[in-house]
Each structure stands twice: as C-alpha cells, then as structure tokens.
Tab-separated table of C-alpha atoms and ligand atoms in Angstrom:
chain	number	residue	atom	x	y	z
A	5	MET	CA	92.683	131.393	88.173
A	6	SER	CA	96.153	132.012	89.569
A	7	ALA	CA	99.083	131.478	87.193
A	8	ARG	CA	101.616	131.175	90.009
A	9	VAL	CA	103.832	128.108	89.858
A	10	PRO	CA	104.953	126.514	93.158
A	11	PRO	CA	108.653	126.459	94.026
A	12	GLY	CA	110.640	123.234	93.724
A	13	PRO	CA	113.909	121.572	92.720
A	14	GLY	CA	115.195	121.901	89.150
A	15	GLY	CA	116.327	118.400	88.249
A	16	ASP	CA	117.811	116.856	85.110
A	17	PRO	CA	116.305	118.036	81.766
A	18	LEU	CA	115.479	114.424	80.797
A	19	ILE	CA	114.564	112.560	83.951
A	20	GLY	CA	113.867	115.439	86.330
A	21	CYS	CA	114.398	114.448	89.973
A	22	LEU	CA	113.851	110.731	89.413
A	23	ARG	CA	117.396	109.749	90.316
A	24	GLU	CA	117.461	111.758	93.573
A	25	TYR	CA	114.043	110.435	94.501
A	26	SER	CA	114.922	106.803	93.755
A	27	ARG	CA	118.128	106.966	95.763
A	28	ASP	CA	116.316	107.989	98.957
A	29	PRO	CA	112.567	108.616	98.548
A	30	LEU	CA	111.883	109.625	102.158
A	31	GLY	CA	114.941	111.854	102.424
A	32	PHE	CA	114.051	113.526	99.120
A	33	VAL	CA	110.458	114.215	100.131
A	34	VAL	CA	111.477	115.536	103.572
A	35	ARG	CA	114.085	117.833	101.953
A	36	CYS	CA	111.502	119.145	99.472
A	37	HIS	CA	109.244	120.111	102.354
A	38	GLU	CA	112.057	121.733	104.335
A	39	GLU	CA	113.483	123.652	101.375
A	40	TYR	CA	110.400	124.669	99.397
A	41	GLY	CA	107.416	124.681	101.766
A	42	ASP	CA	103.919	123.223	101.679
A	43	VAL	CA	103.297	122.979	97.927
A	44	VAL	CA	106.287	121.817	95.895
A	45	ARG	CA	106.557	121.290	92.147
A	46	VAL	CA	108.775	118.314	91.323
A	47	PRO	CA	109.827	117.407	87.778
A	48	PHE	CA	109.444	113.703	86.941
A	49	PRO	CA	109.513	112.372	83.364
A	50	ALA	CA	106.375	111.541	81.385
A	51	PHE	CA	103.924	113.791	83.262
A	52	PRO	CA	103.050	117.462	82.804
A	53	ALA	CA	104.161	117.981	86.427
A	54	SER	CA	104.122	116.475	89.894
A	55	TYR	CA	103.303	118.265	93.097
A	56	PHE	CA	103.979	117.348	96.702
A	57	LEU	CA	101.391	118.618	99.201
A	58	PHE	CA	102.132	118.753	102.922
A	59	ARG	CA	99.449	120.924	104.540
A	60	PRO	CA	96.407	119.248	106.144
A	61	GLU	CA	93.937	121.562	104.386
A	62	HIS	CA	95.489	120.813	100.981
A	63	ILE	CA	95.395	117.089	101.733
A	64	GLU	CA	91.730	117.465	102.644
A	65	HIS	CA	91.102	119.415	99.447
A	66	VAL	CA	92.420	116.559	97.292
A	67	LEU	CA	91.148	113.533	99.234
A	68	VAL	CA	87.818	114.895	100.414
A	69	ARG	CA	86.458	118.275	99.351
A	70	ASN	CA	87.386	118.209	95.691
A	71	HIS	CA	87.828	114.439	95.316
A	72	ARG	CA	85.765	114.332	92.104
A	73	ASN	CA	88.563	116.147	90.317
A	74	PHE	CA	91.052	113.343	91.050
A	75	THR	CA	91.701	109.749	90.100
A	76	LYS	CA	94.459	107.528	91.483
A	77	SER	CA	97.900	108.620	90.234
A	78	ALA	CA	99.506	107.023	87.183
A	79	ASP	CA	102.211	105.292	89.265
A	80	ALA	CA	99.604	103.794	91.641
A	81	ARG	CA	97.566	102.572	88.662
A	82	ARG	CA	100.635	100.967	87.172
A	83	ALA	CA	102.013	99.438	90.373
A	84	LEU	CA	98.673	97.877	91.216
A	85	GLU	CA	97.637	96.880	87.712
A	86	PHE	CA	97.555	93.210	88.673
A	87	LEU	CA	94.677	93.979	91.034
A	88	GLY	CA	92.518	94.644	87.962
A	89	SER	CA	89.540	96.758	88.944
A	90	GLY	CA	89.392	95.826	92.614
A	91	LEU	CA	88.462	98.467	95.175
A	92	LEU	CA	91.950	99.958	95.471
A	93	THR	CA	92.324	100.536	91.746
A	94	ALA	CA	88.797	100.921	90.295
A	95	GLU	CA	87.523	104.383	89.408
A	96	ARG	CA	84.215	106.240	89.177
A	97	ASP	CA	81.007	104.207	88.731
A	98	SER	CA	82.707	100.844	88.785
A	99	TRP	CA	84.459	101.753	92.082
A	100	LEU	CA	81.217	103.082	93.618
A	101	ARG	CA	79.282	99.950	92.716
A	102	GLN	CA	81.976	97.695	94.172
A	103	ARG	CA	82.346	99.780	97.331
A	104	ARG	CA	78.593	99.621	97.956
A	105	LEU	CA	78.552	95.891	97.367
A	106	ILE	CA	81.492	95.183	99.671
A	107	GLN	CA	80.791	97.650	102.478
A	108	PRO	CA	78.377	95.310	104.376
A	109	ALA	CA	81.197	92.792	104.797
A	110	PHE	CA	83.010	95.415	106.913
A	111	HIS	CA	80.158	96.304	109.269
A	112	ARG	CA	81.006	96.226	112.959
A	113	GLU	CA	79.265	92.918	113.786
A	114	ARG	CA	80.919	91.162	110.847
A	115	ILE	CA	84.322	92.447	111.895
A	116	ASN	CA	83.746	91.443	115.516
A	117	SER	CA	83.110	87.909	114.323
A	118	TYR	CA	86.780	87.698	113.222
A	119	ALA	CA	88.123	88.623	116.681
A	120	SER	CA	88.352	85.079	118.008
A	121	THR	CA	90.212	83.942	114.852
A	122	MET	CA	92.718	86.772	115.330
A	123	VAL	CA	93.444	85.804	118.932
A	124	GLU	CA	93.451	82.077	118.149
A	125	TYR	CA	96.006	82.504	115.352
A	126	ALA	CA	98.195	84.741	117.526
A	127	GLU	CA	98.134	82.097	120.260
A	128	GLN	CA	99.009	79.400	117.746
A	129	MET	CA	102.001	81.451	116.639
A	130	LEU	CA	103.073	82.036	120.252
A	131	SER	CA	102.993	78.316	120.953
A	132	THR	CA	105.870	77.972	118.443
A	133	TRP	CA	107.952	80.797	119.963
A	134	ARG	CA	110.691	79.836	122.420
A	135	ASP	CA	112.166	81.787	125.289
A	136	GLY	CA	115.592	83.135	124.319
A	137	GLU	CA	115.290	82.639	120.564
A	138	VAL	CA	115.991	85.303	117.949
A	139	ARG	CA	113.267	85.952	115.366
A	140	ASN	CA	112.559	88.332	112.512
A	141	VAL	CA	109.393	89.832	113.933
A	142	HIS	CA	108.476	91.460	110.609
A	143	ALA	CA	108.334	88.054	108.891
A	144	ASP	CA	106.274	86.664	111.778
A	145	MET	CA	103.775	89.533	111.679
A	146	MET	CA	103.413	89.188	107.880
A	147	ASP	CA	102.743	85.491	108.219
A	148	LEU	CA	100.267	85.957	111.057
A	149	THR	CA	98.208	88.744	109.466
A	150	PHE	CA	98.160	86.928	106.135
A	151	ARG	CA	96.809	83.773	107.764
A	152	ILE	CA	94.135	85.850	109.505
A	153	VAL	CA	92.959	87.633	106.357
A	154	ALA	CA	93.049	84.378	104.371
A	155	ARG	CA	90.856	82.760	106.991
A	156	ALA	CA	88.448	85.738	106.944
A	157	LEU	CA	88.341	85.579	103.139
A	158	PHE	CA	88.225	81.875	102.495
A	159	SER	CA	87.456	80.176	105.855
A	160	ALA	CA	89.497	77.179	106.921
A	161	ASP	CA	88.968	74.710	104.115
A	162	VAL	CA	91.529	76.256	101.770
A	163	SER	CA	94.542	76.522	104.048
A	164	GLY	CA	96.791	74.731	101.520
A	165	GLU	CA	95.694	77.075	98.761
A	166	ALA	CA	96.059	80.053	101.099
A	167	ASP	CA	99.749	79.105	101.332
A	168	GLU	CA	99.975	79.191	97.528
A	169	VAL	CA	98.351	82.648	97.523
A	170	ALA	CA	100.797	83.804	100.219
A	171	ASP	CA	103.822	82.548	98.261
A	172	ALA	CA	102.759	84.208	95.016
A	173	LEU	CA	101.832	87.461	96.775
A	174	GLY	CA	105.231	87.330	98.487
A	175	VAL	CA	106.986	87.284	95.101
A	176	ILE	CA	104.841	90.170	93.866
A	177	MET	CA	105.603	92.240	96.953
A	178	GLN	CA	109.332	91.490	96.632
A	179	VAL	CA	109.269	92.789	93.082
A	180	PHE	CA	107.562	95.949	94.330
A	181	ALA	CA	109.989	96.347	97.180
A	182	ALA	CA	112.925	96.043	94.801
A	183	GLY	CA	111.177	98.195	92.218
A	184	GLY	CA	111.426	101.631	93.770
A	185	ASN	CA	114.227	102.787	91.496
A	186	TRP	CA	114.274	104.866	88.366
A	187	LEU	CA	114.749	101.843	86.048
A	188	THR	CA	111.179	100.752	86.756
A	189	PHE	CA	109.899	104.029	85.356
A	190	ILE	CA	111.814	103.472	82.165
A	191	PHE	CA	111.315	99.750	81.451
A	192	PRO	CA	107.658	98.961	80.765
A	193	GLU	CA	106.207	95.959	82.537
A	194	TRP	CA	105.804	93.926	79.341
A	195	LEU	CA	109.572	93.846	78.657
A	196	PRO	CA	110.866	90.284	79.281
A	197	ILE	CA	113.459	91.282	81.877
A	198	PRO	CA	113.853	88.857	84.858
A	199	ARG	CA	111.952	91.127	87.231
A	200	ASN	CA	108.913	91.230	84.942
A	201	LEU	CA	109.050	87.505	84.178
A	202	ARG	CA	109.013	86.611	87.879
A	203	PHE	CA	106.193	89.031	88.458
A	204	HIS	CA	104.012	87.619	85.671
A	205	ALA	CA	104.658	83.999	86.694
A	206	ALA	CA	103.501	84.842	90.243
A	207	GLU	CA	100.487	86.655	88.827
A	208	ARG	CA	99.501	83.572	86.776
A	209	ARG	CA	99.839	81.315	89.817
A	210	LEU	CA	97.679	83.662	91.839
A	211	ASP	CA	94.992	83.729	89.149
A	212	GLU	CA	94.976	79.974	88.900
A	213	VAL	CA	94.495	79.336	92.591
A	214	VAL	CA	91.993	82.140	93.194
A	215	TYR	CA	89.795	81.121	90.228
A	216	ARG	CA	89.934	77.520	91.467
A	217	ILE	CA	88.680	78.595	94.917
A	218	ILE	CA	85.926	80.762	93.407
A	219	GLU	CA	84.734	77.991	91.122
A	220	ARG	CA	84.567	75.504	93.986
A	221	ARG	CA	82.757	77.944	96.258
A	222	ARG	CA	80.130	78.707	93.590
A	223	ARG	CA	79.546	74.959	93.352
A	224	GLU	CA	79.531	74.181	97.060
A	225	GLY	CA	77.700	77.240	98.429
A	226	ASP	CA	78.010	79.732	101.280
A	227	SER	CA	80.600	79.181	104.054
A	228	GLY	CA	79.973	82.419	105.948
A	229	ASP	CA	83.306	83.979	104.933
A	230	LEU	CA	84.154	87.128	102.953
A	231	LEU	CA	84.347	85.220	99.693
A	232	SER	CA	80.801	83.950	100.202
A	233	THR	CA	79.692	87.547	100.787
A	234	LEU	CA	81.374	88.659	97.543
A	235	LEU	CA	79.600	85.889	95.652
A	236	ARG	CA	76.230	86.607	97.256
A	237	VAL	CA	75.900	90.418	97.083
A	238	ARG	CA	73.641	92.048	94.472
A	239	ASP	CA	73.350	95.652	93.313
A	240	GLU	CA	70.069	97.542	92.931
A	241	HIS	CA	69.472	95.855	89.551
A	242	GLY	CA	69.904	92.412	91.097
A	243	ALA	CA	73.281	91.883	89.403
A	244	GLY	CA	76.181	90.299	91.301
A	245	MET	CA	79.923	90.194	90.555
A	246	ASN	CA	81.349	88.030	87.814
A	247	ASP	CA	84.343	85.773	88.508
A	248	GLU	CA	86.823	88.354	87.300
A	249	GLN	CA	85.466	91.011	89.661
A	250	VAL	CA	85.490	88.558	92.556
A	251	ARG	CA	89.089	87.638	91.681
A	252	ASP	CA	90.101	91.314	91.683
A	253	GLU	CA	88.478	91.924	95.075
A	254	VAL	CA	89.934	88.770	96.605
A	255	MET	CA	93.441	89.801	95.502
A	256	THR	CA	92.873	93.362	96.706
A	257	LEU	CA	91.669	92.307	100.146
A	258	ALA	CA	94.379	89.648	100.509
A	259	LEU	CA	97.055	92.211	99.716
A	260	ALA	CA	95.655	95.365	101.349
A	261	GLY	CA	94.382	93.340	104.302
A	262	HIS	CA	97.625	91.975	105.712
A	263	GLU	CA	100.799	93.835	104.770
A	264	THR	CA	99.760	97.179	106.298
A	265	THR	CA	98.648	95.755	109.651
A	266	ALA	CA	101.764	93.568	109.832
A	267	ILE	CA	103.935	96.635	109.322
A	268	ALA	CA	102.038	98.632	111.946
A	269	LEU	CA	102.683	95.869	114.482
A	270	THR	CA	106.315	95.412	113.483
A	271	TRP	CA	107.144	99.071	114.064
A	272	THR	CA	105.199	98.922	117.338
A	273	TRP	CA	107.459	96.105	118.608
A	274	TYR	CA	110.483	98.100	117.497
A	275	LEU	CA	109.321	101.148	119.465
A	276	LEU	CA	108.218	99.216	122.543
A	277	ALA	CA	111.610	97.533	122.753
A	278	GLN	CA	113.139	100.995	123.134
A	279	HIS	CA	110.548	102.451	125.524
A	280	PRO	CA	110.191	100.282	128.638
A	281	GLU	CA	108.094	102.919	130.400
A	282	VAL	CA	105.483	102.661	127.624
A	283	GLU	CA	105.618	98.883	127.704
A	284	ALA	CA	105.094	98.867	131.478
A	285	LYS	CA	102.020	101.076	131.175
A	286	LEU	CA	100.678	98.900	128.400
A	287	LEU	CA	101.104	95.755	130.505
A	288	ARG	CA	99.371	97.388	133.459
A	289	GLU	CA	96.369	98.171	131.268
A	290	LEU	CA	96.283	94.659	129.823
A	291	ASP	CA	96.336	93.150	133.317
A	292	GLU	CA	93.628	95.473	134.589
A	293	VAL	CA	91.272	95.076	131.634
A	294	LEU	CA	91.848	91.447	130.707
A	295	GLY	CA	92.740	89.821	134.023
A	296	GLU	CA	93.872	86.273	133.218
A	297	GLY	CA	91.710	85.872	130.082
A	298	SER	CA	92.394	86.214	126.371
A	299	PRO	CA	91.228	89.475	124.761
A	300	THR	CA	87.880	89.576	122.948
A	301	ALA	CA	86.167	92.079	120.632
A	302	GLY	CA	84.263	93.394	123.656
A	303	ASP	CA	87.541	94.342	125.403
A	304	VAL	CA	88.820	96.484	122.528
A	305	PRO	CA	87.029	99.756	123.444
A	306	ARG	CA	88.408	99.473	127.005
A	307	LEU	CA	92.017	99.032	125.862
A	308	ARG	CA	92.523	102.767	125.544
A	309	TYR	CA	96.247	102.953	126.171
A	310	THR	CA	96.852	99.988	123.848
A	311	ASP	CA	95.022	101.943	121.166
A	312	MET	CA	97.144	105.043	121.883
A	313	VAL	CA	100.337	102.978	121.526
A	314	ILE	CA	99.242	101.774	118.076
A	315	LYS	CA	98.089	105.220	117.021
A	316	GLU	CA	101.423	106.729	117.984
A	317	SER	CA	103.426	104.013	116.269
A	318	VAL	CA	101.377	104.496	113.088
A	319	ARG	CA	101.950	108.258	113.340
A	320	LEU	CA	105.718	107.778	113.280
A	321	TYR	CA	105.772	104.840	110.853
A	322	PRO	CA	102.620	105.060	108.722
A	323	PRO	CA	102.321	101.729	106.845
A	324	ALA	CA	100.732	103.600	103.904
A	325	TRP	CA	103.273	106.390	103.869
A	326	ALA	CA	102.105	108.264	100.718
A	327	GLN	CA	99.170	108.438	98.299
A	328	GLY	CA	99.036	109.763	94.762
A	329	ARG	CA	96.276	111.315	92.672
A	330	GLU	CA	95.972	112.633	89.110
A	331	ALA	CA	94.100	115.890	88.473
A	332	VAL	CA	91.341	115.391	85.901
A	333	GLY	CA	90.774	119.117	85.393
A	334	ASP	CA	92.772	122.258	86.256
A	335	CYS	CA	92.526	123.344	89.876
A	336	GLU	CA	94.055	125.730	92.372
A	337	ILE	CA	95.767	124.687	95.589
A	338	GLY	CA	97.343	127.081	98.075
A	339	GLY	CA	97.064	129.882	95.509
A	340	TYR	CA	98.930	127.867	92.852
A	341	HIS	CA	97.615	126.775	89.491
A	342	ILE	CA	97.656	122.982	89.059
A	343	PRO	CA	97.028	121.908	85.449
A	344	ALA	CA	94.960	118.881	84.437
A	345	GLY	CA	97.044	115.697	84.181
A	346	SER	CA	99.309	116.691	87.094
A	347	GLN	CA	100.279	114.035	89.621
A	348	LEU	CA	99.704	115.079	93.237
A	349	PHE	CA	101.217	113.326	96.223
A	350	VAL	CA	100.454	113.545	99.938
A	351	PHE	CA	102.728	111.997	102.562
A	352	GLN	CA	101.621	110.687	105.920
A	353	TYR	CA	105.277	110.151	106.745
A	354	VAL	CA	106.013	113.884	106.536
A	355	THR	CA	102.775	115.473	107.738
A	356	HIS	CA	102.602	113.117	110.753
A	357	ARG	CA	106.001	114.467	111.833
A	358	ASP	CA	105.336	118.168	111.240
A	359	ARG	CA	106.339	120.227	114.276
A	360	ARG	CA	103.609	122.771	113.580
A	361	TYR	CA	101.086	120.109	114.673
A	362	TYR	CA	103.027	117.860	117.037
A	363	SER	CA	105.311	118.915	119.847
A	364	HIS	CA	108.553	116.900	119.761
A	365	PRO	CA	107.309	115.091	116.662
A	366	GLU	CA	110.156	112.554	116.619
A	367	ARG	CA	109.336	111.377	120.138
A	368	PHE	CA	107.352	108.148	120.671
A	369	ASP	CA	104.786	109.417	123.145
A	370	PRO	CA	101.459	107.536	123.148
A	371	GLY	CA	100.251	109.858	125.929
A	372	ARG	CA	99.875	112.653	123.371
A	373	TRP	CA	96.696	110.907	122.175
A	374	ALA	CA	94.905	111.297	125.516
A	375	SER	CA	91.983	113.397	124.274
A	376	GLU	CA	93.080	116.697	125.806
A	377	GLY	CA	96.340	116.651	123.829
A	378	THR	CA	94.855	116.365	120.357
A	379	GLY	CA	91.929	118.820	120.473
A	380	GLY	CA	93.727	121.368	118.314
A	381	LEU	CA	95.040	118.950	115.691
A	382	PRO	CA	93.898	119.843	112.148
A	383	ARG	CA	91.764	117.044	110.687
A	384	TYR	CA	94.319	115.859	108.117
A	385	ALA	CA	97.427	116.218	110.250
A	386	TYR	CA	96.815	112.534	111.028
A	387	PHE	CA	95.405	110.355	108.245
A	388	PRO	CA	96.902	106.845	108.337
A	389	PHE	CA	93.866	105.422	106.556
A	390	GLY	CA	93.613	108.179	103.938
A	391	GLY	CA	90.381	110.170	103.723
A	392	GLY	CA	87.233	110.936	101.781
A	393	PRO	CA	85.336	108.345	99.775
A	394	ARG	CA	88.491	106.331	99.032
A	395	MET	CA	89.365	105.990	102.680
A	396	CYS	CA	90.458	102.523	103.797
A	397	ILE	CA	87.491	100.157	103.972
A	398	GLY	CA	89.415	97.927	106.373
A	399	SER	CA	90.288	100.548	109.019
A	400	SER	CA	88.070	99.008	111.740
A	401	PHE	CA	89.270	95.513	110.869
A	402	ALA	CA	92.880	96.700	111.066
A	403	THR	CA	92.408	98.623	114.319
A	404	MET	CA	90.745	95.692	116.031
A	405	GLU	CA	93.324	93.268	114.696
A	406	ALA	CA	96.293	95.386	115.758
A	407	THR	CA	94.816	95.844	119.258
A	408	LEU	CA	94.033	92.155	119.770
A	409	LEU	CA	97.380	90.939	118.440
A	410	LEU	CA	99.375	93.487	120.414
A	411	ALA	CA	97.464	92.580	123.594
A	412	THR	CA	97.846	88.828	123.061
A	413	ILE	CA	101.538	88.879	122.183
A	414	ALA	CA	102.768	91.599	124.588
A	415	ARG	CA	101.463	89.701	127.616
A	416	ARG	CA	103.426	86.594	126.717
A	417	PHE	CA	106.760	87.894	125.404
A	418	HIS	CA	109.084	90.831	125.824
A	419	MET	CA	111.240	91.638	122.788
A	420	ASP	CA	114.737	93.132	122.853
A	421	LEU	CA	116.237	94.404	119.629
A	422	VAL	CA	119.229	92.310	118.600
A	423	PRO	CA	122.161	94.721	118.983
A	424	GLY	CA	124.164	95.849	115.963
A	425	GLN	CA	121.478	95.216	113.323
A	426	LYS	CA	120.789	97.845	110.672
A	427	ILE	CA	117.211	99.141	110.802
A	428	GLY	CA	116.361	100.750	107.480
A	429	LEU	CA	113.152	102.076	105.956
A	430	GLU	CA	111.945	100.632	102.658
A	431	PRO	CA	109.370	103.019	101.209
A	432	SER	CA	107.729	101.036	98.407
A	433	ILE	CA	103.925	100.927	98.411
A	434	THR	CA	104.156	100.411	102.154
A	435	LEU	CA	106.814	101.483	104.643
A	436	ARG	CA	108.565	98.210	105.381
A	437	PRO	CA	111.633	97.702	107.543
A	438	LYS	CA	114.321	97.173	104.922
A	439	HIS	CA	116.155	94.260	106.553
A	440	GLY	CA	113.363	92.995	108.772
A	441	ILE	CA	113.649	93.463	112.545
A	442	GLN	CA	115.519	90.872	114.577
A	443	VAL	CA	114.337	90.511	118.155
A	444	HIS	CA	115.448	88.446	121.084
A	445	LEU	CA	112.412	86.901	122.806
A	446	ARG	CA	111.982	86.756	126.536
A	447	ARG	CA	108.963	84.852	127.817
A	448	ARG	CA	106.979	86.522	130.573
A	449	ALA	CA	105.617	84.580	133.487
A	450	ALA	CA	101.904	85.398	133.120
A	451	ARG	CA	101.304	86.299	136.753
A	452	THR	CA	104.305	88.566	137.057
A	453	ALA	CA	103.870	90.510	133.830
A	454	ARG	CA	102.789	93.598	135.710
A	455	GLU	CA	105.637	93.525	138.231
A	456	GLU	CA	108.180	92.746	135.566
A	457	GLY	CA	106.976	95.707	133.485
A	458	ALA	CA	107.206	97.982	136.518
A	459	LEU	CA	110.761	96.860	137.233
A	460	ARG	CA	111.851	97.470	133.662
A	461	ALA	CA	110.305	100.950	133.574
A	462	ARG	CA	112.617	103.900	133.783
A	463	PRO	CA	111.079	106.908	135.505
A	464	ALA	CA	109.761	109.145	132.679
A	465	GLY	CA	111.500	112.534	132.405
B	508	HEM	C1	97.092	99.541	109.552
B	508	HEM	C2	96.483	98.979	108.529
B	508	HEM	C3	96.026	99.698	107.277
B	508	HEM	C4	96.422	100.918	106.781
B	508	HEM	C5	97.442	101.900	107.373
B	508	HEM	C6	95.671	101.135	105.564
B	508	HEM	C7	95.764	102.274	104.792
B	508	HEM	C8	94.980	102.538	103.684
B	508	HEM	C9	94.973	103.784	102.945
B	508	HEM	C10	95.830	105.004	103.259
B	508	HEM	C11	94.072	103.663	101.944
B	508	HEM	C12	93.682	104.753	100.944
B	508	HEM	C13	94.510	104.655	99.668
B	508	HEM	C14	94.253	105.837	98.749
B	508	HEM	O1	93.507	106.737	99.095
B	508	HEM	O2	94.854	105.852	97.649
B	508	HEM	C15	93.516	102.324	102.026
B	508	HEM	C16	92.584	101.814	101.152
B	508	HEM	C17	92.111	100.522	101.212
B	508	HEM	N1	92.366	99.592	102.199
B	508	HEM	FE1	93.522	99.842	103.804
B	508	HEM	N2	94.878	100.051	105.345
B	508	HEM	C18	95.047	99.150	106.356
B	508	HEM	C19	94.407	97.934	106.526
B	508	HEM	C20	93.500	97.400	105.645
B	508	HEM	C21	92.800	96.146	105.829
B	508	HEM	C22	92.933	95.238	107.052
B	508	HEM	C23	92.033	95.943	104.709
B	508	HEM	C24	91.093	94.810	104.354
B	508	HEM	C25	90.816	93.792	105.105
B	508	HEM	C26	92.251	97.098	103.826
B	508	HEM	C27	91.666	97.254	102.604
B	508	HEM	C28	91.710	98.428	101.871
B	508	HEM	C29	90.969	98.621	100.619
B	508	HEM	C30	90.119	97.599	99.896
B	508	HEM	C31	91.226	99.938	100.214
B	508	HEM	C32	90.643	100.657	98.988
B	508	HEM	C33	89.370	101.369	99.397
B	508	HEM	C34	88.677	102.144	98.285
B	508	HEM	O3	89.355	102.780	97.477
B	508	HEM	O4	87.447	102.123	98.279
B	508	HEM	N3	93.124	97.947	104.440
B	508	HEM	N4	94.081	101.661	103.102
C-alpha cells in the first residue's frame, strides 16, 4: 500500500485548522481544493487525520464501492446524537434492519398519496399571503414543509402536538446553526453551558410529545400515516420496532424530511427572483401542462423544465452541502494511504461547482440539464442526495414535493428580493441562508401569468 501522504494546510499544533474552518467553512473548503487539489489532508484535533475529497470517483469510492469500510463521521454522530439510532445515524445491522422496514413507506404509490396534501397546504399558505407584503420566504418554506411532513407522519389529528414538535425541533436546529464554531468541538455536550441546557430541554420536550403520540396510536390503531406504518412493519422474524426505535425514526423523518426541501425551495426563489427569463419559461410550462388546474402527482413527470430549475438550484445550493465518514480500516484513495480512524469529507457544494464538469459553473442555467448537456457528467459530479446504500430514502418524496410546491406557488406570486439585504450562507448540517431571505410579493393574475412572465423576460444572451 502507498505511503504517500496527501498535501494540505499546516495549521496550529494544538487545534490544527479548526479556527480557520470555523470562521468560514465554505471558504476554507473551497481554498483547500484550489490550493491542494483533489485529496487534501486537513489537521483537526482529536482525530488521527481528516481528508477532504473532491473528485467524483473518490466520492463514489467512499459512498458506494467501498462503503463497507466506512461509518458516519465522528462529528455527524455527535451532532445527530439526539436522533438515537434512527436511519440517519444507525450503523451496520441495526441500520439495515431499519432501512428494510421503512423502505415500503417510501414506495412510489405511497409517496403519490401525499401529493394532494402538499398542494393543499401550499394553497392554504398562499391564502394568507398578501399582494405587496414583505415576507421571509425561508421561514415560510420551513413552516410549510414541516406541516407537510408532520401530516405525512402523524395525519391530521395531532396538529397541536405537531406544533410542539416544530417548536422543539426549531430550538435544536438553532443550536446547530449557532454551533458551527470551534468552541463546540472543545466543550462536550454534557457541560451545563446555556447552549447545552437549551438543547437538552428541547430534546426532553420532543421525547415527551413523540412518546405521547406513539402511545396513543398503539392504543387507537392504524390511521394510514407513516407512524402507523412504523408501528405495523415486521422483520423476517416477525419482530417490529419498540417505542424507542419508533421515536428515533419519527424524529429522524421529521428533521430530515422538512429542512432540506425547505432550503432547496428557498434558494430556488432567490435564484428565480434574479433570472426573469428562467421564471418566464417556467410559467409557460406550468400554463401548458397544468392549464387552470392545481398540480397533481400525475403532472410531475411532465413538468420537465420545473424539474430542471430545481435540479440547477440544488446544484448551486445543495441543502446537504457535505457528508462525513470514518474509515474503519486502512485504505487507499487517489494513490494516498488513508489510515483507519481517519475522517473523510465530501462536499456537494464544491464538486457541484467544479469547472472540469460544468461549463460556467457559477451560472444559474437550468437548460444545462436538458439531457444532451449532461451525457458526459461523471456519476458523482452531482449527488445532492448522497449515494450508495446510505443514499437519501426521501429523495422521491423531496423531488415531488419541491416540484408541486414550486408549481403551486410560482403561478400565484412573483417574488422580488428586498433590496439592500445581506444574503449569507450558513453551512451547519444544512446550507441555510444566514439571515433568511426577504422577498416582496407580487400577486399574479392567474390568466395573465404567461403574458406577464413573457414581458418580464430579458432576451437571453
Ligand atoms: C432536497 C431535499 C433533501 C436532500 C438534499 C437530502 C439529502 C440527503 C443526503 C445527502 C443524505 C445522505 C447522508 C449521508 O450519506 O450521510 C440523506 C439521507 C437521508 N434522508 Fe434526505 N434529503 C432530502 C429530503 C429528505 C426527505 C423529504 C426525507 C424524509 C421524508 C429524508 C430522509 C432522509 C433519511 C431518513 C436519510 C438517512 C438514510 C439512510 O442512511 O438510510 N430526506 N438525505
């Protein structure tokens, strides 16, 4: 095996590059790629070594081909500890059993059955929006996608409790968002500092409400929602999940199932507001495919340009912007020796913007996804949902949801960015807009959406 060590920054003898990373995670990662190449060794405290990987074939090696040699990284395990051994965090046999048990809940026909809820909730939200008002569209998308996943998980009868879950999850996500600095590496989560106390109080509230819902559902029986599926499924030995496992999966799906899709939509509104020619084309497609009606699951495969708009937005602003793994045994990547215990990181945010794979990578150009333009793209040059056995279980749910919500909302309102606001990136577990995104709403007259879009369009090129 090769003994070569990859290049990389030196860093402080005690804390390595932690301070530089914490100050500006995205900037640091991008600089590492630019300065040191495709495999970069980065010193962080407490681990034998960390490596950043940027090449599609190396990403594929870790996520897919050699996945048995990797577990989730130590920082991912720690950040998501409160999810117990839910699908995101479980490993090995316990993960495989859970994945097999849950997979049927994500089959196409099950997912299609949520389409009308998605559109109905979007329409409910729109009925509260007013022409001319200013809104934080990130907060609205978070609220909307949370209500949709809560309904899919628990059906309608727990809407009050769903609010409690949303509040507690909100606190937990705030702690994460504020936690991307080097202090969080140094202070363990059991220390009674304010951040940890708030986190644990929210965790206790979440437990309380979720166990209450589970207990009631076991008593009252099936309601045709995801929770009922979790309570009903059996493995090959006839064993189901105990309450703790159900709790872990409910938390996992509530968290993983709304924040990412909300972020994908938020960045899409941000990009559309700056690209009227794309918006006009999108509106033309919506008019042609949907006529006067609301979108349904059956329309989704025909909304090809809508899908390209989302794909392109997720390329530029991948909601899951990075994933980490820990090497169980020694391995070799790109001719370099990677010792057991190393932490390996792959970054959608960087690889999705690599000019070796995308022409004008910084440009928002949904047209690049018309099939002829992407034939030569290496498989893992685009991987918003990860890859291999740990790939996102909710990718079809998310894709359908994003398409239906974009279609429903874009036909009713145009959004202008409020001038002068600071748009920052907040790379915690997801890639949030740091200060939200303030938009100025302009209601469209339904019949004139197409004409209005055409008028607003600037000739491309
Ligand atoms: C645009 C939206 C979404 C994006 C970009 C996204 C992205 C991802 C990524 C990258 C992973 C792999 C993590 C890793 O390998 O470490 C993942 C896993 C996962 N996602 Fe998603 N996700 C989205 C929506 C959803 C939705 C809607 C749900 C559920 C309703 C969901 C549930 C999960 C679960 C449970 C896992 C863990 C799967 C496993 O390890 O078996 N995600 N997601």
